[in-house]
mmCIF file of C-alpha atoms in Angstrom:
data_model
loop_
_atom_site.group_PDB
_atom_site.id
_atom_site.type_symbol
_atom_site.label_atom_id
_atom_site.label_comp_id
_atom_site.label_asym_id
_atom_site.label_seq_id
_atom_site.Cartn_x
_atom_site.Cartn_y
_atom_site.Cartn_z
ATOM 1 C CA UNK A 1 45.044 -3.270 5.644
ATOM 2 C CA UNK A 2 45.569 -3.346 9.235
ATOM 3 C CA UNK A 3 41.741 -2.802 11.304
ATOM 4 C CA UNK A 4 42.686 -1.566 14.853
ATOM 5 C CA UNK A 5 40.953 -1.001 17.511
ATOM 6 C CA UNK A 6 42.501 2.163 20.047
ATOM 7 C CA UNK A 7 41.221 3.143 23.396
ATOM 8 C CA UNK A 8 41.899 6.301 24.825
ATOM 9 C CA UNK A 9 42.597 7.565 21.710
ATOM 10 C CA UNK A 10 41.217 11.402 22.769
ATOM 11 C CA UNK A 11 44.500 11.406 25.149
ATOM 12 C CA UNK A 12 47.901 13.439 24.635
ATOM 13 C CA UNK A 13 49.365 9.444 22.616
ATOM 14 C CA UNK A 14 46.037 8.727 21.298
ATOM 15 C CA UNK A 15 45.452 11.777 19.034
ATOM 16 C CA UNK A 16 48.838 11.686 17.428
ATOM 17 C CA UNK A 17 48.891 7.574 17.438
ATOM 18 C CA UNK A 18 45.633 7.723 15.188
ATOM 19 C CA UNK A 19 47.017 10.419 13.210
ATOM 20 C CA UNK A 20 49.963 8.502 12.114
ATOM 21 C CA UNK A 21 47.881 5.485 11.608
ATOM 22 C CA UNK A 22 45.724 6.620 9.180
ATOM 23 C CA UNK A 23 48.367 8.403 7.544
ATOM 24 C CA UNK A 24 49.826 4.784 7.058
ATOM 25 C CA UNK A 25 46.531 3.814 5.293
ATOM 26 C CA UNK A 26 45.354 1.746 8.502
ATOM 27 C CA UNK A 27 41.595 1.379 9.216
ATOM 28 C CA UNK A 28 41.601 2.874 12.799
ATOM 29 C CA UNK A 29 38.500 2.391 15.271
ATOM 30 C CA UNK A 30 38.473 4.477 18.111
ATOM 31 C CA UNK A 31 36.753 3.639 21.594
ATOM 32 C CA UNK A 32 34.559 7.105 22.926
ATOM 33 C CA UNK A 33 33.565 7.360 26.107
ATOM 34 C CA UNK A 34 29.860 7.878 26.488
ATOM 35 C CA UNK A 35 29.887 11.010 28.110
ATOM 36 C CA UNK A 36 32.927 12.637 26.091
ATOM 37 C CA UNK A 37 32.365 13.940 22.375
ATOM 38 C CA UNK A 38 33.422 12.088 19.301
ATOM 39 C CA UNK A 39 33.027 15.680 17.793
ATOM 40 C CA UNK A 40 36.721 16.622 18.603
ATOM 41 C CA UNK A 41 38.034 13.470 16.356
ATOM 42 C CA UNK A 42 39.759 13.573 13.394
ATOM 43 C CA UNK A 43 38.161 12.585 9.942
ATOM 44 C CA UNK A 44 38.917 9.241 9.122
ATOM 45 C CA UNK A 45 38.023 7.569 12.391
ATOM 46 C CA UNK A 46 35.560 5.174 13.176
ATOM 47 C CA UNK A 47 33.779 5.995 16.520
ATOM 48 C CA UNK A 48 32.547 3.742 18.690
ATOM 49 C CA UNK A 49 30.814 4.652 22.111
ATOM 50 C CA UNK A 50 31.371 2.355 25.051
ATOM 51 C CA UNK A 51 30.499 2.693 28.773
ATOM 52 C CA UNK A 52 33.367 3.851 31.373
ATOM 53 C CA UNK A 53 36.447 0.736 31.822
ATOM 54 C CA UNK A 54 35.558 -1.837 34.318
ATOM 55 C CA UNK A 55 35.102 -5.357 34.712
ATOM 56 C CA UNK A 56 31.556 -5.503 32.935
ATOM 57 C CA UNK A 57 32.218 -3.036 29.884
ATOM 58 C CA UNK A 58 30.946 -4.285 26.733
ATOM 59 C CA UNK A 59 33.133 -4.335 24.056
ATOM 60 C CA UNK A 60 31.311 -6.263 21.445
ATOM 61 C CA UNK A 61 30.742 -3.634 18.674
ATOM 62 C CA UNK A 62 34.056 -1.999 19.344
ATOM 63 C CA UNK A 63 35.967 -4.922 18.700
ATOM 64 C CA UNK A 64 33.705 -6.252 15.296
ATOM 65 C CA UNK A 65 36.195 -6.747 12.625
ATOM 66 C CA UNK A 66 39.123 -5.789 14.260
ATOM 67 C CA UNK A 67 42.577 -7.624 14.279
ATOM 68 C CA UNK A 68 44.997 -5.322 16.685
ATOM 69 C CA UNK A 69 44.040 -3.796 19.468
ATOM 70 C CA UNK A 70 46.508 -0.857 20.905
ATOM 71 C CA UNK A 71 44.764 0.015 25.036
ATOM 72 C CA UNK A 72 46.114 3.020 25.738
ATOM 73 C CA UNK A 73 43.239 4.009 28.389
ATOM 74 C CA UNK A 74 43.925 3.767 31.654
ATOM 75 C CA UNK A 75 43.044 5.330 35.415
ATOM 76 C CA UNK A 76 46.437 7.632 34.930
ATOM 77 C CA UNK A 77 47.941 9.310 37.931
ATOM 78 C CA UNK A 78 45.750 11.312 40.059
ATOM 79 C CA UNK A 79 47.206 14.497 41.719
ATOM 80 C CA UNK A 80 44.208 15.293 44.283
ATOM 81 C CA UNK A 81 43.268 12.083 44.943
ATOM 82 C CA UNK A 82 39.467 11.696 46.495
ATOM 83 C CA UNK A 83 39.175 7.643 46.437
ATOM 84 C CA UNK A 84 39.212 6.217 49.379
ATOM 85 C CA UNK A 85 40.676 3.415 48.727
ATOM 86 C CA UNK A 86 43.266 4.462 45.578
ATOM 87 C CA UNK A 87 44.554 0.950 44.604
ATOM 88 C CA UNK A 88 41.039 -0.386 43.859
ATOM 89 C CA UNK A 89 40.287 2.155 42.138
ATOM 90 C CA UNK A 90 43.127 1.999 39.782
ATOM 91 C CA UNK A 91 42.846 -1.756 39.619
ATOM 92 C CA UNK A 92 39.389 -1.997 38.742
ATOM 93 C CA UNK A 93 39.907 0.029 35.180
ATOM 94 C CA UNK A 94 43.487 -1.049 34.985
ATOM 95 C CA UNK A 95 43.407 -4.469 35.877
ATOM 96 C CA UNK A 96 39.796 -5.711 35.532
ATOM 97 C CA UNK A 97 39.324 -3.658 32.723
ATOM 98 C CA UNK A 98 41.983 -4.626 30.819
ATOM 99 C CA UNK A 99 41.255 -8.154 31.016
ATOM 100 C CA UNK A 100 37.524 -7.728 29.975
ATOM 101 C CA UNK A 101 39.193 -5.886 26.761
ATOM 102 C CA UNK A 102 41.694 -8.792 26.749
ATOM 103 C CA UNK A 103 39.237 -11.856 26.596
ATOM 104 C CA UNK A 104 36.616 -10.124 24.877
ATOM 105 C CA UNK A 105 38.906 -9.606 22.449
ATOM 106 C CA UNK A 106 40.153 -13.485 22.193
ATOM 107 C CA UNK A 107 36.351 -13.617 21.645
ATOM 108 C CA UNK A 108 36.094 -11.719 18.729
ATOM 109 C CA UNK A 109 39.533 -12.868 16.729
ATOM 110 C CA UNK A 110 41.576 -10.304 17.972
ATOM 111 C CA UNK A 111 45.143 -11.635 16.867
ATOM 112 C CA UNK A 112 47.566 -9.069 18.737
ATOM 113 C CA UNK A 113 47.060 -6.397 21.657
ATOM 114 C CA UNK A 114 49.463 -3.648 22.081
ATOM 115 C CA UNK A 115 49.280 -2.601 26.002
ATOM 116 C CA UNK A 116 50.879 0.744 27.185
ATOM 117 C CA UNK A 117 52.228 -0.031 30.769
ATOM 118 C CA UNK A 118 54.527 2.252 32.724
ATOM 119 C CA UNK A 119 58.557 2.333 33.646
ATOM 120 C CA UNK A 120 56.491 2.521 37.202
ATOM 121 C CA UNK A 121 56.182 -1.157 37.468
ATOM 122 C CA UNK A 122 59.787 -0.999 37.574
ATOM 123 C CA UNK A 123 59.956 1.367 40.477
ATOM 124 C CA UNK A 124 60.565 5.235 41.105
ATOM 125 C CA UNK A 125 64.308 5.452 40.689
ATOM 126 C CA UNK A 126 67.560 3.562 39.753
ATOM 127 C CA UNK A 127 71.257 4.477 39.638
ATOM 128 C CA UNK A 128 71.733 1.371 36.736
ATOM 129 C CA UNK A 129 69.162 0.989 33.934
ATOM 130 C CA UNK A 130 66.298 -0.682 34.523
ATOM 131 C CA UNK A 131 66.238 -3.273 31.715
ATOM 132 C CA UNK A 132 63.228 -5.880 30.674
ATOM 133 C CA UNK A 133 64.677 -8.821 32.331
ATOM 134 C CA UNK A 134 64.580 -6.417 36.091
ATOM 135 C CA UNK A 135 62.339 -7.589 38.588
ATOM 136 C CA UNK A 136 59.107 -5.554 39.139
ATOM 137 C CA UNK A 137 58.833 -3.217 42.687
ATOM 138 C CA UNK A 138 56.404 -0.346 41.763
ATOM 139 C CA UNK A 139 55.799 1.774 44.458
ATOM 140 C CA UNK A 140 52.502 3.958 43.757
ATOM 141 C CA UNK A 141 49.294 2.273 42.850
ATOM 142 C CA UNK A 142 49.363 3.183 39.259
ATOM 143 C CA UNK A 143 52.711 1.189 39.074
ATOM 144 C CA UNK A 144 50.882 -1.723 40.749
ATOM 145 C CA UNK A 145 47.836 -1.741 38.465
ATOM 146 C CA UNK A 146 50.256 -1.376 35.518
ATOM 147 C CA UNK A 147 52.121 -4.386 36.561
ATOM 148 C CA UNK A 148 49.056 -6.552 37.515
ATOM 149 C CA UNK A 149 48.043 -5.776 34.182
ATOM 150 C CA UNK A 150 51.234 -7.103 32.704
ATOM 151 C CA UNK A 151 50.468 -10.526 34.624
ATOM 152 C CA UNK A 152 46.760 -10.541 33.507
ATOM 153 C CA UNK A 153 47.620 -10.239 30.147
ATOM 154 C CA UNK A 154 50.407 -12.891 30.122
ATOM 155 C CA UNK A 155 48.286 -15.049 31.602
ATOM 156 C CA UNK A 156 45.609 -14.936 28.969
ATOM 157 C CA UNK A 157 48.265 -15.073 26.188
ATOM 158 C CA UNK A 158 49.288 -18.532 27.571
ATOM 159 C CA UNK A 159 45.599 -19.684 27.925
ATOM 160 C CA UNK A 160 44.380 -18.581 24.794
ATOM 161 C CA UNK A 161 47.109 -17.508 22.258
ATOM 162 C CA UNK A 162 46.486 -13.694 21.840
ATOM 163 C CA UNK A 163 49.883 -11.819 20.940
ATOM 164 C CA UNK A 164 50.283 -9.702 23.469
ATOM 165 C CA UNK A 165 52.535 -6.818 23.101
ATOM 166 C CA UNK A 166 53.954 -4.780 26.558
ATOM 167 C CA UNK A 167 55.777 -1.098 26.144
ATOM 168 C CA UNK A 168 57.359 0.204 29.361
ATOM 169 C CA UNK A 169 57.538 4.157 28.717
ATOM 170 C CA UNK A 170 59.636 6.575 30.667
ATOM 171 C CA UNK A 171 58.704 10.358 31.063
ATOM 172 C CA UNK A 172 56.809 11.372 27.577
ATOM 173 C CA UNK A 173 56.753 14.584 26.000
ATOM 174 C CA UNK A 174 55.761 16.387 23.059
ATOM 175 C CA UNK A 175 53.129 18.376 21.917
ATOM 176 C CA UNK A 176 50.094 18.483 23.638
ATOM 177 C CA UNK A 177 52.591 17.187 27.662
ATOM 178 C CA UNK A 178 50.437 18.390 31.254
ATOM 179 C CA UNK A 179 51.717 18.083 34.142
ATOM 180 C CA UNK A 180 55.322 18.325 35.476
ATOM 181 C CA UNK A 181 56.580 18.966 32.361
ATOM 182 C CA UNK A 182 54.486 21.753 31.174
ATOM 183 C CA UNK A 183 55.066 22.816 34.598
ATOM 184 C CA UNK A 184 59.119 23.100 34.131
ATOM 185 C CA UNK A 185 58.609 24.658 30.643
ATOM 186 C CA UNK A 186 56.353 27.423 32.262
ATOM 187 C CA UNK A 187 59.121 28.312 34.944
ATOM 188 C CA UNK A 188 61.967 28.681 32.303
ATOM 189 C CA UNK A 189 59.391 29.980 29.607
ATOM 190 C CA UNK A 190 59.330 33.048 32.710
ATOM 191 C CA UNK A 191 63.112 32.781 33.722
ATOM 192 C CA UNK A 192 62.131 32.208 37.168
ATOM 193 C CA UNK A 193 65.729 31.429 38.779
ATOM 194 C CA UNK A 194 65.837 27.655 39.290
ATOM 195 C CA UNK A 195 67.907 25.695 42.064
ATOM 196 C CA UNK A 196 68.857 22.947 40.367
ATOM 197 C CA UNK A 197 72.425 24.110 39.109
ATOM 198 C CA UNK A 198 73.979 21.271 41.314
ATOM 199 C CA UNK A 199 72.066 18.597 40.813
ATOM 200 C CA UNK A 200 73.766 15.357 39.398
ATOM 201 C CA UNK A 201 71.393 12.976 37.884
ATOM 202 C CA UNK A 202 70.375 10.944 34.915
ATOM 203 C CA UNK A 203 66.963 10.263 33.220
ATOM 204 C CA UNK A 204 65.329 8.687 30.178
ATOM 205 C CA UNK A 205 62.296 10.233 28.478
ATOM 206 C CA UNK A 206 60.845 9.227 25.242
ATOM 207 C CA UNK A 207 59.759 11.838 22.597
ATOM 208 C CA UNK A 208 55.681 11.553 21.643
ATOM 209 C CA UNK A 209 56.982 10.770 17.988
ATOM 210 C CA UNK A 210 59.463 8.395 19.053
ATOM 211 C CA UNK A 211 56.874 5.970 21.266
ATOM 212 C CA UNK A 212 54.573 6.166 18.666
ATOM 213 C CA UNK A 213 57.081 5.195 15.926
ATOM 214 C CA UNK A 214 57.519 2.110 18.763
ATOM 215 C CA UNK A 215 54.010 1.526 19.090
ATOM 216 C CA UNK A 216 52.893 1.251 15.228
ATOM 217 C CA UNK A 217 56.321 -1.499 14.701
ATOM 218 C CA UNK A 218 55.312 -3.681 17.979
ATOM 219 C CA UNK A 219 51.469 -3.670 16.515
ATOM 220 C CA UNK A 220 52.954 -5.186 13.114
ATOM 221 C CA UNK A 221 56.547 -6.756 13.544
ATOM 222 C CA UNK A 222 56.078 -10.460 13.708
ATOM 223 C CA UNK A 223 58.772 -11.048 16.394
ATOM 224 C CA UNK A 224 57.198 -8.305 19.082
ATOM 225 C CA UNK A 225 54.762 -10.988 19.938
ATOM 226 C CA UNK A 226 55.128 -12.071 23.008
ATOM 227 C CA UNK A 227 57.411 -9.298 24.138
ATOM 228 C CA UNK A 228 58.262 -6.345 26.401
ATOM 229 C CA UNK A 229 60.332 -3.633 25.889
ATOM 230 C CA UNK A 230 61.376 -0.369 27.212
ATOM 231 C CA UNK A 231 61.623 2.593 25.003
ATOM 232 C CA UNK A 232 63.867 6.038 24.978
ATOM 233 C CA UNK A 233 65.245 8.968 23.153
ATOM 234 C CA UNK A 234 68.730 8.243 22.023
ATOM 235 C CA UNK A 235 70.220 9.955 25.174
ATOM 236 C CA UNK A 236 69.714 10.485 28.749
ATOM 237 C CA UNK A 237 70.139 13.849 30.755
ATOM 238 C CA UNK A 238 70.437 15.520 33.963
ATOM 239 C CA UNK A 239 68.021 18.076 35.189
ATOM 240 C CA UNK A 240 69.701 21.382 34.317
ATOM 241 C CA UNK A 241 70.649 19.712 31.251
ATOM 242 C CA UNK A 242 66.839 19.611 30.302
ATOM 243 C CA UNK A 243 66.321 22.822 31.864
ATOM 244 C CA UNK A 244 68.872 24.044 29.350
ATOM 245 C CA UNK A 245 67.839 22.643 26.723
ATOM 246 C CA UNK A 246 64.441 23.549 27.183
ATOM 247 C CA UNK A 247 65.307 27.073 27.609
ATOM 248 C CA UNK A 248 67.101 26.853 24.063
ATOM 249 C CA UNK A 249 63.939 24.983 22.918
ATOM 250 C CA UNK A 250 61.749 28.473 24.216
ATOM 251 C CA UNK A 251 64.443 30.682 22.824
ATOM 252 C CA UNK A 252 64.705 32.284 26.068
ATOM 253 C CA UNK A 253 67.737 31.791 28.626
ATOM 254 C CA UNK A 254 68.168 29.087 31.593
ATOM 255 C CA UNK A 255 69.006 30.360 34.845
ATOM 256 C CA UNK A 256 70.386 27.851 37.329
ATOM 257 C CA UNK A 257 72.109 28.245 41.058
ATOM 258 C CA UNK A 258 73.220 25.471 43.347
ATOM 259 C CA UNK A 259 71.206 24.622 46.453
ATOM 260 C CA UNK A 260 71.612 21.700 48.584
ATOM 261 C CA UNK A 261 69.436 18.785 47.711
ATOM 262 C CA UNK A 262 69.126 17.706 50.732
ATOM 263 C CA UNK A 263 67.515 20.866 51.441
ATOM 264 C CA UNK A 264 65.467 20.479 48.497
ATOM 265 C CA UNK A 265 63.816 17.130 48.970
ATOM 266 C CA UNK A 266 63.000 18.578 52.417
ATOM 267 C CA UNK A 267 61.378 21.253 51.312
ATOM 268 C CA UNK A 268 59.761 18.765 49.307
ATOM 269 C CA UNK A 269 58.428 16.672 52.011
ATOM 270 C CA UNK A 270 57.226 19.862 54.216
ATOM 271 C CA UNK A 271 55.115 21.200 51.158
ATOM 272 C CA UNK A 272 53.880 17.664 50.131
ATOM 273 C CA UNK A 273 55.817 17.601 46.832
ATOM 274 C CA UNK A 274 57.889 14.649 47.957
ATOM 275 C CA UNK A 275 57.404 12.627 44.384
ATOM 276 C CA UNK A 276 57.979 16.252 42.133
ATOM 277 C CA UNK A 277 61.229 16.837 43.753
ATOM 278 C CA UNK A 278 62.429 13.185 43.820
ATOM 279 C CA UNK A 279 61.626 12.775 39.754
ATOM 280 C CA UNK A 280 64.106 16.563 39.368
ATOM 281 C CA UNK A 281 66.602 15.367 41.883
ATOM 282 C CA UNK A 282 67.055 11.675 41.239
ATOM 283 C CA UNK A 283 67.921 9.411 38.491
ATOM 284 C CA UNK A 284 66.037 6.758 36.372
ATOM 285 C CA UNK A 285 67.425 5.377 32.989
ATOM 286 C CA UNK A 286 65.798 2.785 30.829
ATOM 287 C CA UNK A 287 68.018 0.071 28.469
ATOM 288 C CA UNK A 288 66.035 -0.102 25.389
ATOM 289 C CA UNK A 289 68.738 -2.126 23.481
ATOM 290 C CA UNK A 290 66.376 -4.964 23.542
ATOM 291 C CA UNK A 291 63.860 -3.282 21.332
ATOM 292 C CA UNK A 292 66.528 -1.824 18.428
ATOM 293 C CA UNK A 293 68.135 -5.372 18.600
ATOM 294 C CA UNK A 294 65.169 -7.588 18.084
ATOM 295 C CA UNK A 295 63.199 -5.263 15.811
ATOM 296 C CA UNK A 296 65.344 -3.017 14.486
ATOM 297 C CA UNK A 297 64.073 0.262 16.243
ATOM 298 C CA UNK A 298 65.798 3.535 16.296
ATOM 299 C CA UNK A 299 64.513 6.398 17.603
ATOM 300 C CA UNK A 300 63.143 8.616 14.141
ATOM 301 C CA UNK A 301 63.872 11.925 16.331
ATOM 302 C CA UNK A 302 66.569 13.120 18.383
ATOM 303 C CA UNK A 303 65.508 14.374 21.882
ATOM 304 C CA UNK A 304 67.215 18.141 20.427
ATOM 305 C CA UNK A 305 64.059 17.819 17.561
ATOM 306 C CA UNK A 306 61.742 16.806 20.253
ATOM 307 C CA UNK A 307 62.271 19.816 22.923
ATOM 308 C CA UNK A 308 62.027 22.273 19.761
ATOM 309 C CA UNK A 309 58.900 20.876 18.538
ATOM 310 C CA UNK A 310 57.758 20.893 22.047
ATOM 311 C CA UNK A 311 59.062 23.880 22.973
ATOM 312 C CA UNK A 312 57.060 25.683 19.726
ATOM 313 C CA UNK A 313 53.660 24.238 20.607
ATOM 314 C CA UNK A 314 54.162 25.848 24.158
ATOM 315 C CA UNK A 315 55.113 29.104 22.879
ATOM 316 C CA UNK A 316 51.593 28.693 20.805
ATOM 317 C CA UNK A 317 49.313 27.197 23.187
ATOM 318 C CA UNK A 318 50.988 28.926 26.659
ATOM 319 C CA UNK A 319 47.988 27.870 28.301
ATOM 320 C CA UNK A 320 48.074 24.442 27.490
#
């Protein structure tokens, strides 16, 4: 029986990672923030409280026992940002955290850690998939922190042996999505017209099911050690090509008209939206044939099963 340790296991991957975990018969330990409730976990769990992520966090009791470790906690991006100084902030629980976790974990006979970086260390947008063997540019300081990470962890692997295990995600969704995405869904949910009908593009996103189908095979395939790989839904599409398909997905209609994008992405810059319209206007596409060649991944749902369970959890929970 597999004894894993998962942080941020109360987020929108956590939940349903430690769901399908213990539905595999895997003893699952969860790492709970002091000042958050272990109330809202599912039966089954084993709860452990630690302090916030940092350099000094102690994970002694967390990682007892334990012989994978899946860190999916992380400072994630931050809309109305207060720090003052943004990178150190997300390095210190990114990077510094992550290699506290890392060699505290080599301490306690930790064989493998699973680490959930970002398609943002490979940058904000690309007309040619990005593949593994890309060089990093991320632009934001979440993609930095994610990539720093990356090194951190490499560089303990070398030093000490741990099999580390790196998963690039695009754009998730599924059940339980914030942000842009529920965003989008709410505007077509209310058949707001949307100016997007000329838009040419391309991009990846991963289905919540499908990345944690990924995630449970790189914590247990022998030949993930060591790796990184990118990760996608069996297709790409354009922006009113999601829109559509959402809208089919919320059993209501799309309703699309061209605009200039030009126009758009300065409308974009004037309102401080810059990054929103870039991610509907441009492209970014993933090669994940790395991943289904040297572990024999496929994808267990289509994107067309993802939007509709998707789209029904919106219709249910319109409020999020």
């Amino acid at each position: 029986m597999q004894k894993i340790l998962i942080t941020g296991a109360t987020g929108f991957i956590g939940m349903q990672l430690c769901a399908k975990l213990l539905a595999d018969g895997a003893h699952v330990r969860v790492a709970v923030w002091r000042e958050e409730s272990a109330g809202s976990l599912q039966k089954g769990l084993d709860a452990v409280q630690i302090d916030s992520i940092g350099p000094d966090t102690d994970w002694a009791s967390a990682l007892a026992g334990i012989d994978t470790v899946i860190h999916l906690a992380a400072r994630v991006h931050v809309m109305d940002e207060k720090a003052e100084e943004p990178l150190a902030a997300y390095r210190r629980v990114n990077v510094a955290g992550t290699e506290r976790l890392a060699r505290m974990a080599v301490a306690a006979g930790v064989k493998r850690l699973v680490f959930m970086s970002s398609v943002k260390v490979h940058g904000e947008e690309t007309a040619t998939r990005y593949t593994e063997q890309d060089s990093p540019a991320p632009l934001d300081p979440y993609g930095v922190s994610k990539f720093e990470a990356e090194e951190v962890l490499k560089r303990i692997s070398l030093e000490t042996g741990l099999e580390v295990v790196v998963i690039r995600p695009p754009l998730v969704y599924g059940p339980g999505v914030k942000a842009n995405f529920y965003k989008l869904m709410g505007l077509v949910a209310r058949g707001l017209p949307l100016p997007f009908g000329s838009v040419k593009n391309a991009r990846s996103m991963v289905y919540l099911g499908n990345l944690i189908d990924a995630v449970v095979l790189c914590a247990a395939h022998p030949l993930a050690a060591g790796q990184t790989f990118l990760v996608r839904d069996g297709e790409d599409v354009s922006t009113p090509e999601l829109i559509r398909r959402l809208a089919a997905a919320l059993n209501c209609q799309a309703h699309l008209f061209p605009f200039p994008p030009a126009l758009m992405r300065l409308a974009g810059a004037l309102t401080g939206r810059t990054i929103a319209v870039d991610r509907l206007l441009g492209s970014l596409v993933v090669d994940d044939s790395k991943i289904r060649k040297e572990l024999g991944w496929k994808p267990p749902f289509t994107m067309a099963e993802g939007l509709k369970e998707t789209g029904e959890w919106y219709c249910n929970n319109p409020q999020g």
